[in-house]
Short mmCIF file of C-alpha atoms and ligand atoms in Angstrom, two decimals:
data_model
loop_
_atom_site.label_atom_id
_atom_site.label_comp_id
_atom_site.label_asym_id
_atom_site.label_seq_id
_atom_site.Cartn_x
_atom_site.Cartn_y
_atom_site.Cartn_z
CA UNK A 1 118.90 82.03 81.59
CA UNK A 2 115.56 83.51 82.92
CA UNK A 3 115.34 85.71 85.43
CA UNK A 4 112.05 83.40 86.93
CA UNK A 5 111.72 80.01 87.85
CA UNK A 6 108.47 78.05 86.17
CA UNK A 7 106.01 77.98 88.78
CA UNK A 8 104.60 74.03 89.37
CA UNK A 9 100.65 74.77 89.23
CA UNK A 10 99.66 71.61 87.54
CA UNK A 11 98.66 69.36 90.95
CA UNK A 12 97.11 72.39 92.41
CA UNK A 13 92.54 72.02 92.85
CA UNK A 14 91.86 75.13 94.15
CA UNK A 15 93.30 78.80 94.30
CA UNK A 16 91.89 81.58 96.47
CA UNK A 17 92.48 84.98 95.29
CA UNK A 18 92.20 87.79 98.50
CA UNK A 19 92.41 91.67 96.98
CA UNK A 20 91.35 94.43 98.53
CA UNK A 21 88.87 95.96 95.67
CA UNK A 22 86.97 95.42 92.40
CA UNK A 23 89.65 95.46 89.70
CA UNK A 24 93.26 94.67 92.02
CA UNK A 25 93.11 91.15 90.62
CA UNK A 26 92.84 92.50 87.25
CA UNK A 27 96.16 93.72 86.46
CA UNK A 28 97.80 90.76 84.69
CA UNK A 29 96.45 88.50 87.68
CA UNK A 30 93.46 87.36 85.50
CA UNK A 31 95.13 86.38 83.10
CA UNK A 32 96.96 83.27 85.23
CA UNK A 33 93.07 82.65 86.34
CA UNK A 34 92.13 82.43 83.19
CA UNK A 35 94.75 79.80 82.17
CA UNK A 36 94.48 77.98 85.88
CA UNK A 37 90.41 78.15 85.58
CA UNK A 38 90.82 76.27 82.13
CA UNK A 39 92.77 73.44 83.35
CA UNK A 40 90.35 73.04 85.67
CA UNK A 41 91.39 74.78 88.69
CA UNK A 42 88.49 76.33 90.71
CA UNK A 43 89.93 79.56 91.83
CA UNK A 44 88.06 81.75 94.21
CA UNK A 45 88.17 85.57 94.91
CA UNK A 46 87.47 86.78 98.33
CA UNK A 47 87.11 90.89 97.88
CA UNK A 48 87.60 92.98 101.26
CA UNK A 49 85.71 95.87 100.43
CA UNK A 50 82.98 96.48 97.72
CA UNK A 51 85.13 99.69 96.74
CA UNK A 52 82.48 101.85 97.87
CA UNK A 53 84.80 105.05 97.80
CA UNK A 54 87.00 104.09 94.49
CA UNK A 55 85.24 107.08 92.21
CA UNK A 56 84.99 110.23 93.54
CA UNK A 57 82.10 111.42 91.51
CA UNK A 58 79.45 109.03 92.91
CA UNK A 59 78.49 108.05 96.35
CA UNK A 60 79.39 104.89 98.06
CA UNK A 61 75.93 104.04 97.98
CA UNK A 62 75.71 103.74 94.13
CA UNK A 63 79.63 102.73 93.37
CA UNK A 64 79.35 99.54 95.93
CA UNK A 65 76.16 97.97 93.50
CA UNK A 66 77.87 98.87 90.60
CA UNK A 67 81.35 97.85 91.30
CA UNK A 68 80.50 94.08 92.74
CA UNK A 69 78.14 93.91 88.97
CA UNK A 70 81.75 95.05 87.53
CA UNK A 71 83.83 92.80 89.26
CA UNK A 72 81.17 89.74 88.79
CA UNK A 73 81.78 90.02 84.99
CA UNK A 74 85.59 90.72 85.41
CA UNK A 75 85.56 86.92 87.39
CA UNK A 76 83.14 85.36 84.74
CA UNK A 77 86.01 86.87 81.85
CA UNK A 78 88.41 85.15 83.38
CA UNK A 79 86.72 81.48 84.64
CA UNK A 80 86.22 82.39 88.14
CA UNK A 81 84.17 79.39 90.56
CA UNK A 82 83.29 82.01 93.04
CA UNK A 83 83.01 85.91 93.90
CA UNK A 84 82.51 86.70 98.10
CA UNK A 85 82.43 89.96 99.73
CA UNK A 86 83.47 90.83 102.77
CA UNK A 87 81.63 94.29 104.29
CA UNK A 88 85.14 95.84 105.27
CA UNK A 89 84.96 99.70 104.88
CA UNK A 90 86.73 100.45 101.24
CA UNK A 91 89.72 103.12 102.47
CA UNK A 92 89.64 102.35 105.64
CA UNK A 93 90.84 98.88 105.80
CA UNK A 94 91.76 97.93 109.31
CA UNK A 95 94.16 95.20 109.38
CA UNK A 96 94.27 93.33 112.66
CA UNK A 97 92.19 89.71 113.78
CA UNK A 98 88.80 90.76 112.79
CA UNK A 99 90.06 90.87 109.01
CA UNK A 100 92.69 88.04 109.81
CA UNK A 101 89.83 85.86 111.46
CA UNK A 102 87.36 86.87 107.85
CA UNK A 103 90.14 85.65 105.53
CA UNK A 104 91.06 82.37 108.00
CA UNK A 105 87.73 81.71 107.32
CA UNK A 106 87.37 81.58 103.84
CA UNK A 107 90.57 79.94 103.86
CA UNK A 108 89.41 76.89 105.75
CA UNK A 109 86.03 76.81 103.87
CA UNK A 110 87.79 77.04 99.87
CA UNK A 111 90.63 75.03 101.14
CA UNK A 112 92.67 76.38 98.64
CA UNK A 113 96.24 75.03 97.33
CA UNK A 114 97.13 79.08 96.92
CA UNK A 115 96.39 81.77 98.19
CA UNK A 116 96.80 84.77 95.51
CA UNK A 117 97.00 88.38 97.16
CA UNK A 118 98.38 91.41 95.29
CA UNK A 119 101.80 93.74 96.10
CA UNK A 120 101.56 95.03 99.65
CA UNK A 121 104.88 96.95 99.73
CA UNK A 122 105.00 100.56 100.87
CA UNK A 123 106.14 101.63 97.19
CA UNK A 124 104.34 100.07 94.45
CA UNK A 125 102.93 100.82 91.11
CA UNK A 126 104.76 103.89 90.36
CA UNK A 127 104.26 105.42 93.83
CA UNK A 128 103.19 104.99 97.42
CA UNK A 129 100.72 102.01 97.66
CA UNK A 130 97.06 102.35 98.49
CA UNK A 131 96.35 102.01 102.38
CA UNK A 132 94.03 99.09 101.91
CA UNK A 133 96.67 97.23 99.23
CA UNK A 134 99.04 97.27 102.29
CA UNK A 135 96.93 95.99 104.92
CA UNK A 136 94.76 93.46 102.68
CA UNK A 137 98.28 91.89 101.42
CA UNK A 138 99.52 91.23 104.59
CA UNK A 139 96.05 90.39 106.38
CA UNK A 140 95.83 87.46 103.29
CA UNK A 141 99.59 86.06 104.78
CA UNK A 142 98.94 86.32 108.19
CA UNK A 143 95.41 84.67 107.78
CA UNK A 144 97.08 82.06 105.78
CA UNK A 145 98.69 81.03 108.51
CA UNK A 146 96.02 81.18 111.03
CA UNK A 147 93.87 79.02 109.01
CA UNK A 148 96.56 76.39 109.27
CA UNK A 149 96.85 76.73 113.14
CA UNK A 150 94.08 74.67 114.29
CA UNK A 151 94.93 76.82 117.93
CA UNK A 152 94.41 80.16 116.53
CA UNK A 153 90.36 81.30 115.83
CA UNK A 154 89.95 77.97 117.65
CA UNK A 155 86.18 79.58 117.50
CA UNK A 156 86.54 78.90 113.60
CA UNK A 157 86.62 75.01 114.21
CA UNK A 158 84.51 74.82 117.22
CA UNK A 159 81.40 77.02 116.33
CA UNK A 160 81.51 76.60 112.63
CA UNK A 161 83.10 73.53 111.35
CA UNK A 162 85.85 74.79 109.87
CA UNK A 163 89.42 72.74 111.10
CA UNK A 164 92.88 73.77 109.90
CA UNK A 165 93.63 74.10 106.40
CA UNK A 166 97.39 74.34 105.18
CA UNK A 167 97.95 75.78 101.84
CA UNK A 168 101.09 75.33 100.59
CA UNK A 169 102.25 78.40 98.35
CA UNK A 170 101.38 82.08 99.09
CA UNK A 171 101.41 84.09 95.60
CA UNK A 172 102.03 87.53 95.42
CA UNK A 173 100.85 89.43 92.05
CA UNK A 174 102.60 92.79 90.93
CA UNK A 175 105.57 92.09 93.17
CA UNK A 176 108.32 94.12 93.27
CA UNK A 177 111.06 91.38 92.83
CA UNK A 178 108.86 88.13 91.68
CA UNK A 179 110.18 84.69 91.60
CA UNK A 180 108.11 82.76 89.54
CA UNK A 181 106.09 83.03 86.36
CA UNK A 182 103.37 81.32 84.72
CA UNK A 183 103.02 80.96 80.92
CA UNK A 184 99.47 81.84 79.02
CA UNK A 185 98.11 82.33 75.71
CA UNK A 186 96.68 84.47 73.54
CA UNK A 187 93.12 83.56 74.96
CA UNK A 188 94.17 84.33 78.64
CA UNK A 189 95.11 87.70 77.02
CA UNK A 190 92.06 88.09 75.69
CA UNK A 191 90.01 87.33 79.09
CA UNK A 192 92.81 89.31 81.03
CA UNK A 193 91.39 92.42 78.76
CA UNK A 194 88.36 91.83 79.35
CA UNK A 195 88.39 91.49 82.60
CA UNK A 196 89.65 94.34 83.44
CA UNK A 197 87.65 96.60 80.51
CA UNK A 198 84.49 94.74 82.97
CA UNK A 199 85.44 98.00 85.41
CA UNK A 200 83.94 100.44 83.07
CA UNK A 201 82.03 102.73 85.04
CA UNK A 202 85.37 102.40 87.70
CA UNK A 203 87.70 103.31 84.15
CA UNK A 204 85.39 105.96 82.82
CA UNK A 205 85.89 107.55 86.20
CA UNK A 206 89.89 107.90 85.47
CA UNK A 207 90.80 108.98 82.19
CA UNK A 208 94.35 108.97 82.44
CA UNK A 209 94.07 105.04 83.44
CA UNK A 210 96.35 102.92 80.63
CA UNK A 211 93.87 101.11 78.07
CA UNK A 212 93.14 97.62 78.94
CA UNK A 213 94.19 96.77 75.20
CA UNK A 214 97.38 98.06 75.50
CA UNK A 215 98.64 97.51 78.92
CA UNK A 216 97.69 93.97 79.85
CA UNK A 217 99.66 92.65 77.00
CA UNK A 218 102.67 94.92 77.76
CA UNK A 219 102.53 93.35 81.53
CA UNK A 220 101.80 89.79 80.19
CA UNK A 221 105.09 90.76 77.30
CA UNK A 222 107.21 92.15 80.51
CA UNK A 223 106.43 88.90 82.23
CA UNK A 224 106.98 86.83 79.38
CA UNK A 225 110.88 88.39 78.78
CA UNK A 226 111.42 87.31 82.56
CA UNK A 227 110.10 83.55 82.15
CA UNK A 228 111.85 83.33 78.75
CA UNK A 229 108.05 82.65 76.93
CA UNK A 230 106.28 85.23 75.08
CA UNK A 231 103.61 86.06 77.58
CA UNK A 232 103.36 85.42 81.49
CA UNK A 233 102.20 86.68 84.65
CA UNK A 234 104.71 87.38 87.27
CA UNK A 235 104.63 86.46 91.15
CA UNK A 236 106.48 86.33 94.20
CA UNK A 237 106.25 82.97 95.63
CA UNK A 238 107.10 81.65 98.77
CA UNK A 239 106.21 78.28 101.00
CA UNK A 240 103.30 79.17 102.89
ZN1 ZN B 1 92.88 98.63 94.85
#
């Protein structure tokens, strides 16, 4: 039997995809865009932080241009509807209501089925997890459920015309112990390669960084042995 449960994605319209930086969404992530985007879900990526201090050879001031160009053509690889970033500093993510109240926001506005946020655990990837990975994760539940609260950022409602929105699954890619997968193709391979070989100047800056070409296929193969399908990308899910 497989270890993961098919995840139901066929009724959802829209997805909403909340990462801290250029390239987390890109690590077998774009690959279940790719497949959602061409059955004609719009899914939307809200970005925290331009990733101003991801390369430690340029300044902030040249990595933030080139690193939104990067992660434009990373979301037109994979069929992404729309790209928004928030000016949250990159490093120094502050979690708390001013990042809860950003999120809530877009939230309400995409009024998405999903929202799609990456591993926030303390241990992750190999090692300790990236400050901003841990707040942004958590900031995308918590505003997940503010944006359904009609009673919390009442300002959201009252100033801006945004009312409650309820979606109803949270997704978490690059979990620890996922739940669910979700089957794609050799074309969703393709796109999740090339969406993340978009980060070039962000890759050229770490040399020891796996190759695209051979590690989103060995995620999407990993994934796939857990589903019981060749390839798939694998999430915790839970009710939101
Ligand atoms: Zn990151």
């Amino acid at each position: 039997m497989a270890e993961l449960a098919e995840l139901e994605w066929r009724s959802w319209k829209r997805v909403l995809v909340v990462v801290a930086h250029p390239d987390d969404a890109e690590y077998g992530l774009s690959a279940a865009v790719h497949a959602w985007s061409r059955a004609g879900v719009a899914v939307h990526y809200l970005l925290l932080t331009h990733g101003e201090a991801g390369i430690a050879t340029m300044t902030p001031e040249q990595t933030a241009p080139a690193r939104r160009a990067e992660q434009q053509a990373a979301c037109d690889a994979a069929g992404v509807v729309s790209l928004t970033f928030l000016d949250h500093p990159d490093g120094m993510l502050v979690g708390g209501l001013d990042l809860r109240r950003d999120i809530a926001r877009e939230i309400r506005r995409i009024r998405p089925d999903a929202v799609v946020t990456a591993n926030f655990d303390v241990e992750a990837y190999g090692s300790f997890n990236q400050a901003d990975h841990r707040v942004a994760g958590l900031a995308a539940i918590d505003a997940t459920r503010d944006a359904a609260n009609g009673w919390v950022f009442r300002e959201l409602a009252e100033f801006e015309g945004l009312p409650a929105w309820s979606a109803t699954s949270i997704l978490v890619a690059g979990a620890a112990e996922p739940t669910h997968g979700v089957e794609v193709g050799t074309d969703d391979e393709r796109a999740g390669i090339e969406s993340l070989s978009s980060h070039r100047v962000y890759l050229e800056a770490l040399p020891d960084h796996p190759k695209p070409d051979d590690f989103i296929p060995m995620l999407l193969a990993g994934g796939g042995r857990a589903l019981g399908v060749q390839r798939a990308v694998a999430f915790r899910v839970l009710p939101a």
